[in-house]
Short mmCIF file of C-alpha atoms and ligand atoms in Angstrom, two decimals:
data_model
loop_
_atom_site.label_atom_id
_atom_site.label_comp_id
_atom_site.label_asym_id
_atom_site.label_seq_id
_atom_site.Cartn_x
_atom_site.Cartn_y
_atom_site.Cartn_z
CA MET A 5 -44.44 27.11 17.53
CA ARG A 6 -43.24 25.01 20.44
CA ARG A 7 -43.84 21.92 18.26
CA LEU A 8 -42.26 23.52 15.15
CA ILE A 9 -38.91 24.10 16.83
CA PRO A 10 -37.94 20.47 17.43
CA ALA A 11 -39.23 19.73 13.98
CA LEU A 12 -37.01 22.52 12.49
CA LEU A 13 -34.09 21.25 14.50
CA LEU A 14 -34.62 17.72 13.05
CA ILE A 15 -34.69 19.01 9.54
CA CYS A 16 -31.43 21.05 10.17
CA ALA A 17 -29.79 18.02 11.63
CA ALA A 18 -30.82 15.88 8.67
CA ALA A 19 -29.40 18.65 6.27
CA LEU A 20 -26.24 18.67 8.29
CA ALA A 21 -25.98 14.96 8.22
CA GLN A 22 -26.38 15.02 4.42
CA ARG A 23 -23.50 17.49 4.20
CA GLY A 24 -21.72 14.97 6.55
CA PRO A 25 -18.80 13.76 4.55
CA GLY A 26 -18.06 17.25 3.13
CA ALA A 27 -18.50 18.95 6.45
CA SER A 28 -16.51 16.58 8.43
CA THR A 29 -13.54 16.53 6.18
CA ARG A 30 -12.80 20.05 7.43
CA ASP A 31 -12.45 18.85 10.93
CA PHE A 32 -9.23 17.06 9.87
CA ILE A 33 -7.50 19.77 8.03
CA ARG A 34 -4.71 21.46 9.69
CA THR A 35 -4.16 23.96 6.90
CA ASP A 36 -5.39 24.81 3.45
CA ALA A 37 -3.82 28.07 2.96
CA PRO A 38 -3.69 28.98 -0.73
CA VAL A 39 -0.02 29.89 -0.26
CA LEU A 40 1.98 28.23 2.44
CA ALA A 41 5.68 28.27 3.27
CA LEU A 42 7.28 25.34 5.30
CA THR A 43 10.41 26.93 6.67
CA HIS A 44 13.63 25.83 8.30
CA VAL A 45 12.83 22.15 7.67
CA ARG A 46 14.97 19.19 6.44
CA VAL A 47 13.95 17.78 3.17
CA ILE A 48 14.23 14.19 1.78
CA ASP A 49 13.19 14.59 -1.85
CA GLY A 50 12.57 10.88 -2.58
CA SER A 51 14.97 10.62 -5.47
CA GLY A 52 17.42 8.83 -3.24
CA GLY A 53 19.70 12.05 -2.99
CA ALA A 54 21.16 13.25 0.37
CA VAL A 55 18.98 14.97 2.78
CA LEU A 56 19.00 18.81 2.54
CA GLU A 57 19.15 20.71 5.88
CA ASP A 58 17.36 24.07 6.66
CA GLN A 59 15.19 24.34 3.62
CA THR A 60 12.04 26.36 2.82
CA LEU A 61 9.38 24.76 0.70
CA VAL A 62 6.52 26.82 -0.77
CA ILE A 63 3.09 25.31 -1.62
CA GLN A 64 0.93 27.19 -4.09
CA ASN A 65 -2.33 26.09 -5.65
CA GLY A 66 -1.65 22.52 -4.58
CA LYS A 67 1.76 22.30 -6.01
CA ILE A 68 5.34 22.75 -4.86
CA ALA A 69 6.18 26.38 -6.05
CA ALA A 70 9.66 26.56 -4.61
CA VAL A 71 12.15 24.57 -2.56
CA GLY A 72 15.71 25.52 -1.54
CA PRO A 73 17.82 26.85 1.34
CA ALA A 74 15.93 28.78 3.92
CA ALA A 75 18.52 31.65 3.64
CA THR A 76 17.83 32.31 -0.05
CA THR A 77 14.27 31.00 -0.71
CA ALA A 78 11.76 33.88 -0.22
CA VAL A 79 8.52 33.39 1.65
CA PRO A 80 5.90 34.87 -0.85
CA ARG A 81 4.09 37.97 0.47
CA GLY A 82 0.70 36.89 2.13
CA ALA A 83 1.76 33.25 2.55
CA GLN A 84 1.14 31.41 5.79
CA ALA A 85 4.40 30.45 7.22
CA MET A 86 4.90 27.32 9.28
CA GLU A 87 8.32 26.94 10.95
CA LEU A 88 9.32 23.26 11.20
CA ARG A 89 12.78 23.14 12.87
CA GLY A 90 13.32 19.54 14.00
CA TYR A 91 10.93 18.26 11.30
CA THR A 92 11.71 16.48 7.99
CA LEU A 93 9.64 16.50 4.92
CA LEU A 94 9.44 13.63 2.57
CA PRO A 95 7.14 12.73 -0.44
CA GLY A 96 3.83 11.09 0.07
CA MET A 97 4.13 7.41 -0.12
CA VAL A 98 2.79 5.50 -3.20
CA GLY A 99 1.45 2.23 -1.77
CA MET A 100 1.27 -0.38 -4.42
CA HIS A 101 -0.25 -3.32 -2.55
CA ASP A 102 -2.73 -1.28 -0.53
CA HIS A 103 -6.03 -2.97 -0.51
CA MET A 104 -9.27 -1.34 0.77
CA PHE A 105 -10.33 -4.62 2.37
CA PHE A 106 -9.35 -6.57 5.53
CA PRO A 107 -9.72 -10.23 6.58
CA MET A 108 -12.90 -11.08 8.49
CA GLY A 109 -12.12 -14.52 9.57
CA GLY A 110 -14.44 -17.40 8.82
CA ASN A 111 -13.98 -20.69 6.85
CA PRO A 112 -13.68 -20.35 3.99
CA PRO A 113 -11.98 -16.96 4.66
CA GLN A 114 -14.00 -13.74 4.19
CA TYR A 115 -12.83 -10.20 3.36
CA SER A 116 -14.63 -7.00 3.47
CA ASN A 117 -13.93 -3.35 2.64
CA MET A 118 -12.97 -0.91 5.43
CA PRO A 119 -14.08 2.18 3.51
CA ILE A 120 -14.06 4.58 6.48
CA SER A 121 -11.02 3.47 8.55
CA PHE A 122 -8.69 2.46 5.71
CA THR A 123 -9.15 5.59 3.71
CA ARG A 124 -8.29 7.74 6.82
CA LEU A 125 -5.54 5.58 7.98
CA TYR A 126 -3.66 5.42 4.64
CA LEU A 127 -3.72 9.24 4.42
CA ALA A 128 -2.91 9.62 8.20
CA ALA A 129 0.24 7.51 7.82
CA GLY A 130 1.49 9.49 4.85
CA VAL A 131 0.19 7.35 1.93
CA THR A 132 -1.14 9.84 -0.54
CA THR A 133 -1.54 7.46 -3.49
CA ILE A 134 -2.59 3.82 -3.49
CA ARG A 135 -2.92 1.06 -6.10
CA THR A 136 -5.51 -1.29 -4.53
CA ALA A 137 -3.87 -4.41 -5.96
CA GLY A 138 -7.05 -6.50 -6.26
CA SER A 139 -10.64 -5.75 -5.35
CA VAL A 140 -13.43 -7.61 -3.45
CA GLN A 141 -15.92 -4.82 -3.68
CA PRO A 142 -14.96 -3.05 -6.90
CA TYR A 143 -18.04 -0.87 -7.34
CA GLU A 144 -17.43 0.53 -3.98
CA ASP A 145 -13.70 1.06 -4.60
CA LEU A 146 -14.68 3.00 -7.73
CA GLU A 147 -17.22 5.11 -5.88
CA LEU A 148 -14.86 5.79 -2.98
CA LYS A 149 -12.29 7.13 -5.48
CA LYS A 150 -14.97 9.46 -6.95
CA LEU A 151 -15.95 10.73 -3.39
CA ILE A 152 -12.32 11.29 -2.47
CA ASP A 153 -11.44 13.16 -5.69
CA ALA A 154 -14.53 15.27 -5.16
CA GLY A 155 -13.31 16.17 -1.66
CA LYS A 156 -16.41 14.52 -0.04
CA MET A 157 -14.31 11.96 1.78
CA ILE A 158 -10.89 11.90 3.20
CA GLY A 159 -8.38 9.47 1.65
CA PRO A 160 -5.53 8.91 -0.71
CA LYS A 161 -5.66 9.12 -4.46
CA MET A 162 -6.75 5.75 -5.69
CA HIS A 163 -5.73 3.68 -8.49
CA VAL A 164 -8.37 0.98 -8.49
CA THR A 165 -7.44 -2.48 -9.50
CA ALA A 166 -10.15 -4.83 -10.92
CA PRO A 167 -11.52 -7.86 -9.07
CA TYR A 168 -9.18 -10.76 -9.05
CA LEU A 169 -8.47 -12.94 -12.09
CA GLU A 170 -8.62 -16.34 -10.52
CA GLY A 171 -8.99 -19.90 -11.68
CA PRO A 172 -10.91 -22.78 -10.07
CA GLY A 173 -9.78 -23.81 -6.54
CA SER A 174 -9.54 -20.46 -4.72
CA PHE A 175 -9.46 -20.49 -1.02
CA THR A 176 -11.99 -17.67 -0.68
CA PRO A 177 -15.29 -17.07 -2.34
CA VAL A 178 -14.73 -13.39 -2.67
CA MET A 179 -13.39 -13.94 -6.08
CA HIS A 180 -15.09 -14.73 -9.44
CA THR A 181 -13.90 -18.20 -10.84
CA LEU A 182 -12.77 -17.72 -14.46
CA SER A 183 -14.16 -20.36 -16.94
CA ASP A 184 -11.57 -19.80 -19.70
CA ALA A 185 -9.33 -17.36 -21.44
CA ASP A 186 -12.29 -15.79 -23.06
CA ASP A 187 -13.86 -15.15 -19.75
CA ALA A 188 -10.53 -13.54 -18.60
CA ARG A 189 -10.40 -11.20 -21.59
CA GLN A 190 -14.10 -10.22 -20.97
CA MET A 191 -13.49 -9.48 -17.35
CA VAL A 192 -10.65 -7.14 -18.17
CA ALA A 193 -12.60 -5.43 -20.84
CA TYR A 194 -15.60 -4.87 -18.60
CA TRP A 195 -13.70 -3.66 -15.48
CA ALA A 196 -11.44 -1.40 -17.75
CA ASP A 197 -14.62 0.15 -18.98
CA GLN A 198 -15.88 0.77 -15.48
CA GLY A 199 -12.71 2.63 -14.47
CA ALA A 200 -10.25 -0.04 -13.16
CA THR A 201 -6.77 0.95 -14.21
CA SER A 202 -4.92 -2.35 -13.35
CA PHE A 203 -5.51 -6.02 -12.96
CA LYS A 204 -4.39 -8.76 -10.62
CA ALA A 205 -3.89 -12.32 -11.59
CA TYR A 206 -4.22 -14.80 -8.80
CA MET A 207 -2.96 -18.12 -7.61
CA ASN A 208 -5.02 -20.57 -9.70
CA ILE A 209 -5.03 -18.65 -13.02
CA THR A 210 -3.99 -20.78 -16.14
CA HIS A 211 -1.43 -19.74 -18.73
CA ALA A 212 -4.04 -19.30 -21.36
CA GLU A 213 -6.20 -17.01 -19.04
CA LEU A 214 -3.19 -14.84 -17.98
CA ALA A 215 -2.10 -14.51 -21.70
CA ALA A 216 -5.60 -13.37 -22.60
CA ALA A 217 -5.86 -10.96 -19.65
CA VAL A 218 -2.37 -9.40 -20.32
CA ASP A 219 -3.26 -8.97 -24.07
CA GLU A 220 -6.50 -7.26 -23.39
CA ALA A 221 -5.01 -5.05 -20.71
CA HIS A 222 -1.98 -4.05 -22.79
CA LYS A 223 -4.22 -3.23 -25.84
CA ARG A 224 -5.81 -0.56 -23.52
CA GLY A 225 -2.56 0.66 -22.12
CA LEU A 226 -3.21 -0.93 -18.65
CA LYS A 227 -1.07 -3.10 -16.43
CA VAL A 228 -1.30 -6.55 -15.05
CA THR A 229 0.29 -7.75 -11.80
CA GLY A 230 -0.10 -11.12 -10.03
CA HIS A 231 0.13 -13.12 -6.74
CA LEU A 232 0.87 -16.15 -8.67
CA CYS A 233 1.16 -19.78 -7.72
CA SER A 234 0.03 -21.92 -10.70
CA ILE A 235 2.32 -19.90 -13.00
CA GLY A 236 6.04 -19.46 -12.23
CA PHE A 237 7.73 -15.98 -12.32
CA LYS A 238 9.74 -16.59 -15.48
CA GLU A 239 6.65 -18.07 -17.31
CA ALA A 240 4.76 -14.99 -16.24
CA ALA A 241 7.37 -12.77 -17.44
CA GLU A 242 7.54 -14.45 -20.85
CA ILE A 243 3.61 -13.94 -21.06
CA GLY A 244 4.29 -10.28 -20.48
CA ILE A 245 3.04 -9.48 -16.92
CA ASP A 246 4.15 -6.05 -15.60
CA ASP A 247 4.66 -6.71 -11.87
CA LEU A 248 4.78 -9.58 -9.34
CA GLU A 249 3.38 -9.27 -5.84
CA HIS A 250 5.15 -10.34 -2.74
CA GLY A 251 8.44 -11.59 -4.51
CA TRP A 252 10.33 -14.87 -4.41
CA VAL A 253 8.50 -16.01 -1.31
CA VAL A 254 5.57 -17.05 -3.44
CA ASP A 255 7.42 -18.18 -6.66
CA THR A 256 6.74 -21.89 -7.31
CA GLU A 257 8.90 -22.34 -10.32
CA PHE A 258 11.74 -24.06 -8.36
CA SER A 259 9.46 -26.62 -6.88
CA ALA A 260 10.42 -30.20 -7.83
CA ASP A 261 6.78 -31.24 -8.57
CA LYS A 262 5.67 -28.02 -10.37
CA LYS A 263 3.00 -28.97 -13.00
CA PRO A 264 1.79 -26.61 -15.62
CA ASP A 265 -1.22 -24.54 -14.55
CA LEU A 266 -1.45 -26.12 -11.17
CA CYS A 267 -0.69 -24.45 -7.77
CA ASN A 268 0.85 -26.60 -5.20
CA GLU A 269 1.89 -24.08 -2.60
CA ALA A 270 2.60 -26.44 0.27
CA THR A 271 5.35 -28.40 -1.68
CA ALA A 272 6.72 -25.17 -3.11
CA ARG A 273 7.03 -23.78 0.42
CA THR A 274 8.91 -26.77 1.60
CA GLY A 275 11.32 -26.43 -1.22
CA ARG A 276 11.92 -22.78 -0.63
CA VAL A 277 13.11 -23.35 2.94
CA THR A 278 16.29 -25.05 1.60
CA LEU A 279 16.74 -22.92 -1.62
CA ASP A 280 19.59 -20.29 -1.52
CA ILE A 281 18.85 -17.01 -2.97
CA ALA A 282 22.46 -16.78 -4.15
CA SER A 283 22.07 -19.98 -6.15
CA GLN A 284 22.18 -19.75 -9.93
CA PRO A 285 18.57 -20.64 -10.60
CA VAL A 286 17.35 -17.86 -8.41
CA GLN A 287 19.78 -15.40 -9.63
CA ASP A 288 18.89 -16.41 -13.38
CA THR A 289 15.30 -15.58 -12.46
CA ILE A 290 16.20 -12.25 -11.10
CA LYS A 291 18.15 -11.41 -14.24
CA PHE A 292 15.29 -12.46 -16.46
CA LEU A 293 12.71 -10.32 -14.61
CA VAL A 294 14.98 -7.39 -14.98
CA GLU A 295 15.49 -7.98 -18.76
CA LYS A 296 11.82 -8.33 -19.13
CA LYS A 297 11.24 -5.12 -17.17
CA VAL A 298 8.95 -6.82 -14.68
CA ALA A 299 8.62 -4.94 -11.34
CA VAL A 300 8.35 -6.70 -7.97
CA THR A 301 6.15 -5.41 -5.17
CA SER A 302 7.68 -5.89 -1.66
CA THR A 303 5.06 -6.65 0.91
CA LEU A 304 7.23 -7.60 3.91
CA PRO A 305 4.70 -6.65 6.69
CA VAL A 306 2.21 -9.44 5.79
CA PHE A 307 5.08 -12.04 5.96
CA GLU A 308 6.41 -10.61 9.24
CA ALA A 309 2.83 -10.95 10.77
CA GLY A 310 3.09 -14.69 10.08
CA VAL A 311 6.22 -15.06 12.19
CA ALA A 312 5.95 -17.09 15.40
CA ASN A 313 5.67 -15.24 18.75
CA ALA A 314 9.04 -15.06 20.59
CA PRO A 315 9.28 -16.72 24.03
CA THR A 316 8.07 -14.45 26.82
CA GLY A 317 10.72 -11.85 27.69
CA GLN A 318 12.38 -11.96 24.29
CA PRO A 319 11.78 -9.10 21.74
CA GLN A 320 8.61 -9.71 19.73
CA ARG A 321 8.42 -9.75 16.00
CA PRO A 322 6.16 -8.65 14.66
CA LEU A 323 5.94 -5.65 16.91
CA LEU A 324 2.71 -5.71 18.74
CA GLN A 325 2.04 -1.98 18.63
CA GLN A 326 -0.66 -0.54 20.81
CA ARG A 327 -1.58 2.06 18.25
CA VAL A 328 -2.40 -0.77 15.71
CA LEU A 329 -4.34 -2.82 18.30
CA ASP A 330 -6.28 0.34 19.29
CA VAL A 331 -7.73 0.90 15.73
CA MET A 332 -9.04 -2.71 15.58
CA ASP A 333 -12.47 -3.64 16.86
CA PRO A 334 -12.44 -6.09 19.64
CA GLU A 335 -13.25 -9.08 17.38
CA ALA A 336 -10.49 -8.28 14.84
CA ARG A 337 -8.09 -7.79 17.72
CA ALA A 338 -8.93 -11.15 19.28
CA ARG A 339 -8.79 -12.99 15.83
CA TYR A 340 -5.23 -11.52 15.24
CA LEU A 341 -3.93 -12.36 18.65
CA ALA A 342 -5.24 -15.91 18.34
CA ALA A 343 -3.74 -16.33 14.84
CA ARG A 344 -0.35 -15.04 16.08
CA ALA A 345 -0.41 -17.50 18.99
CA ARG A 346 -1.17 -20.45 16.64
CA VAL A 347 1.95 -19.97 14.55
CA PRO A 348 4.20 -23.03 15.55
CA ALA A 349 7.46 -22.11 17.18
CA ASP A 350 9.32 -24.14 14.50
CA SER A 351 7.58 -22.34 11.49
CA PRO A 352 10.09 -21.39 8.83
CA SER A 353 8.34 -18.00 8.43
CA LEU A 354 11.21 -16.07 9.76
CA ALA A 355 13.80 -17.85 7.66
CA LEU A 356 11.60 -17.21 4.55
CA LEU A 357 11.25 -13.46 5.55
CA LYS A 358 14.96 -13.12 5.69
CA LYS A 359 15.33 -14.84 2.28
CA GLU A 360 12.76 -12.62 0.74
CA MET A 361 14.65 -9.57 1.98
CA GLN A 362 17.77 -11.00 0.30
CA PHE A 363 15.92 -11.54 -2.92
CA GLU A 364 14.55 -7.93 -2.84
CA ARG A 365 18.11 -6.60 -2.29
CA ASP A 366 19.60 -8.71 -5.20
CA PHE A 367 16.62 -7.71 -7.41
CA VAL A 368 17.40 -4.02 -6.94
CA LYS A 369 21.16 -4.55 -7.19
CA ALA A 370 20.52 -6.23 -10.63
CA GLY A 371 18.62 -3.14 -11.76
CA GLY A 372 15.02 -4.24 -10.98
CA LEU A 373 12.28 -1.80 -9.94
CA LEU A 374 11.18 -2.62 -6.57
CA LEU A 375 7.82 -1.24 -5.34
CA ALA A 376 6.45 -1.05 -1.79
CA GLY A 377 3.15 -2.11 -0.26
CA LEU A 378 1.81 -3.59 2.96
CA ASP A 379 -1.00 -6.19 2.06
CA PRO A 380 -3.55 -5.71 4.87
CA THR A 381 -4.59 -9.38 4.74
CA GLY A 382 -2.80 -12.43 6.08
CA ASN A 383 -3.53 -13.19 9.73
CA GLY A 384 -5.15 -9.68 10.27
CA GLY A 385 -2.05 -8.17 11.85
CA VAL A 386 -1.44 -5.62 9.08
CA VAL A 387 -3.37 -2.42 9.17
CA ALA A 388 -3.70 0.29 6.41
CA GLY A 389 -1.11 2.99 6.90
CA PHE A 390 0.67 1.68 9.91
CA GLY A 391 1.71 -1.34 7.73
CA ASP A 392 3.07 1.02 4.97
CA GLN A 393 5.22 2.72 7.65
CA ARG A 394 6.32 -0.79 8.87
CA GLU A 395 7.21 -1.66 5.24
CA LEU A 396 9.77 1.16 5.21
CA GLU A 397 11.32 -0.14 8.50
CA LEU A 398 11.50 -3.62 7.06
CA LEU A 399 13.20 -2.45 3.83
CA VAL A 400 15.83 -0.91 5.95
CA GLU A 401 16.17 -4.13 7.94
CA ALA A 402 16.55 -5.85 4.52
CA GLY A 403 19.68 -3.76 3.85
CA PHE A 404 18.51 -0.70 2.07
CA THR A 405 19.50 2.69 3.35
CA PRO A 406 16.57 4.81 4.66
CA LEU A 407 16.82 7.04 1.70
CA GLU A 408 16.77 4.04 -0.74
CA ALA A 409 13.82 2.60 1.12
CA ILE A 410 11.97 5.90 1.01
CA ARG A 411 12.62 6.07 -2.75
CA ILE A 412 11.21 2.54 -3.17
CA ALA A 413 8.02 3.58 -1.36
CA THR A 414 7.60 6.96 -3.23
CA LEU A 415 9.36 7.57 -6.55
CA ASN A 416 9.47 3.99 -7.67
CA GLY A 417 5.69 3.53 -7.37
CA ALA A 418 5.10 6.77 -9.10
CA THR A 419 7.34 5.69 -11.88
CA PHE A 420 5.55 2.27 -12.34
CA LEU A 421 2.18 4.15 -12.41
CA GLY A 422 3.56 6.54 -15.11
CA GLU A 423 3.00 9.45 -12.70
CA GLN A 424 6.65 10.39 -11.94
CA ASN A 425 6.23 13.93 -13.39
CA SER A 426 3.60 14.85 -10.97
CA ILE A 427 4.13 12.75 -7.80
CA GLY A 428 6.68 10.64 -6.02
CA SER A 429 9.34 13.23 -5.21
CA LEU A 430 9.58 16.72 -3.81
CA ALA A 431 10.45 19.05 -6.75
CA ILE A 432 9.18 22.31 -8.12
CA GLY A 433 6.06 21.89 -10.22
CA LYS A 434 5.04 18.48 -8.66
CA GLN A 435 1.82 18.01 -6.58
CA ALA A 436 2.33 18.94 -2.97
CA ASP A 437 1.90 15.49 -1.58
CA ILE A 438 4.24 15.77 1.42
CA ILE A 439 4.75 13.93 4.74
CA VAL A 440 5.75 16.15 7.80
CA VAL A 441 7.65 13.88 10.30
CA LYS A 442 9.02 14.97 13.70
CA GLY A 443 12.65 13.74 13.65
CA SER A 444 14.98 12.40 11.10
CA PRO A 445 13.73 9.20 9.30
CA ASP A 446 17.01 9.30 7.07
CA GLN A 447 18.91 8.54 10.43
CA ASN A 448 16.24 6.52 12.22
CA ILE A 449 13.60 5.11 9.84
CA ALA A 450 11.24 4.37 12.81
CA ASP A 451 10.79 8.21 12.93
CA ILE A 452 8.33 7.72 10.15
CA GLU A 453 5.84 6.73 12.91
CA LYS A 454 6.03 10.41 14.04
CA THR A 455 4.14 11.65 11.13
CA GLU A 456 2.17 14.70 12.12
CA ILE A 457 0.87 16.43 8.96
CA VAL A 458 0.20 14.78 5.58
CA PHE A 459 -0.32 17.18 2.63
CA LYS A 460 -2.36 15.93 -0.36
CA ASP A 461 -2.46 18.24 -3.23
CA GLY A 462 -1.41 21.02 -0.80
CA ILE A 463 -4.14 20.50 1.82
CA GLY A 464 -2.51 19.50 5.17
CA TYR A 465 -4.32 16.73 7.17
CA ASP A 466 -3.82 16.18 10.86
CA SER A 467 -2.54 12.63 11.26
CA ASP A 468 -3.33 12.21 14.90
CA LYS A 469 -6.99 13.48 14.46
CA LEU A 470 -7.57 11.13 11.63
CA ILE A 471 -6.22 8.06 13.60
CA ARG A 472 -8.17 9.06 16.65
CA SER A 473 -11.51 9.21 14.53
CA VAL A 474 -11.27 5.52 13.66
CA GLN A 475 -10.37 3.95 17.10
CA GLY A 476 -11.84 0.48 17.35
CA THR A 477 -13.27 0.38 13.86
CA VAL A 478 -10.88 -1.76 11.75
CA GLY A 479 -12.81 -5.01 11.27
CA THR A 480 -16.15 -3.18 11.29
CA ARG A 481 -16.11 -0.29 8.78
ZN1 ZN B 12 -2.87 -8.82 -1.32
#
């Protein structure tokens, strides 16, 4: 018997460990009451409309059952009530360039999935839906999605993008090299069958390959985006691409030595420094993209991370936030700090960031659909979730009002995904994907960093607990 007890304990422990993901998700849930009323709270509905003061929002069966003035909106009998004076509700963010992977350093550069930390950090920061915008471990991304949908792991709702569609000459070996247009078509067909719902063309793809990929994807009702270089924006719009990642700051079509199907980013970058966004050629491209209904995904944090350190004593950009450094493992932290320090003081990165901001403003003014993401790659300073919050702050710096920036990061993404009837804004009948923020992000967008609870389909997760559970792990898992 004395020998039996430890053995039994071991078996029980193993059984518990097997229940692991399912059991531990409970630890992060603040509330999953079947009927919940959030009372006396400010509401930003995500449509761009004015903030509503002193509201009550009722969640029932994972959906928004009622929202209106606290004075006239009844709290249903038996509902759990949560009084939230001093708090603001906004829709869960729809992150459109939200990879599951992170840079691992090395030469040539390596990238790996962060399946534990990134899933939690996205949700903790208020990102309830992501498009992965390119995958380096596609089978894992698809399985993560299944686990999250089944409630066995915590994370955002995932729209998995297939592996990159890239031609010869890639700077990283994490991408398949396409051999021709037929290969591109087959790749789209294969990953669509596996469950990918979008595709990402990359810097060295040829015109013929992109055309084949777009054709195959559109036949299946799926969309293609691109971080392009070998193909200019107008050329891609002509082919029928649906979305362009990063914006003008990667467009090569204005480069003097642009040759068909070839990427020469170095020359293009030099040309960009002197190119005026207000000039006719850039404005013509904006007009053409809007006409062709091509969206643009803003990813300002990854460009901000490439800006040189300011001299000691001056305000630093990018902000070196302790909460971001704390979730990194020591190696990732050291890699990022070293990369930051290496940016030459005379780098044009800051000027280019400002021009990109102007491009995004002009694109929206012209009627374009701007989407938001973070792109957790670059020099390793952009981390899931925190980067999405930073994107909101940078959109405001770009000249959008906080309410416009919130709409770009919520309803615009939902609209692009075709899910605007179920997510992206706070309205009766929509899924209860809601961020609970202490403060007033409509007045001070940085209040988004004071996110305390994030509801996904009506289940409220504790942001702080989620963040604390992944301290020191980004760069490892
Ligand atoms: Zn990216």
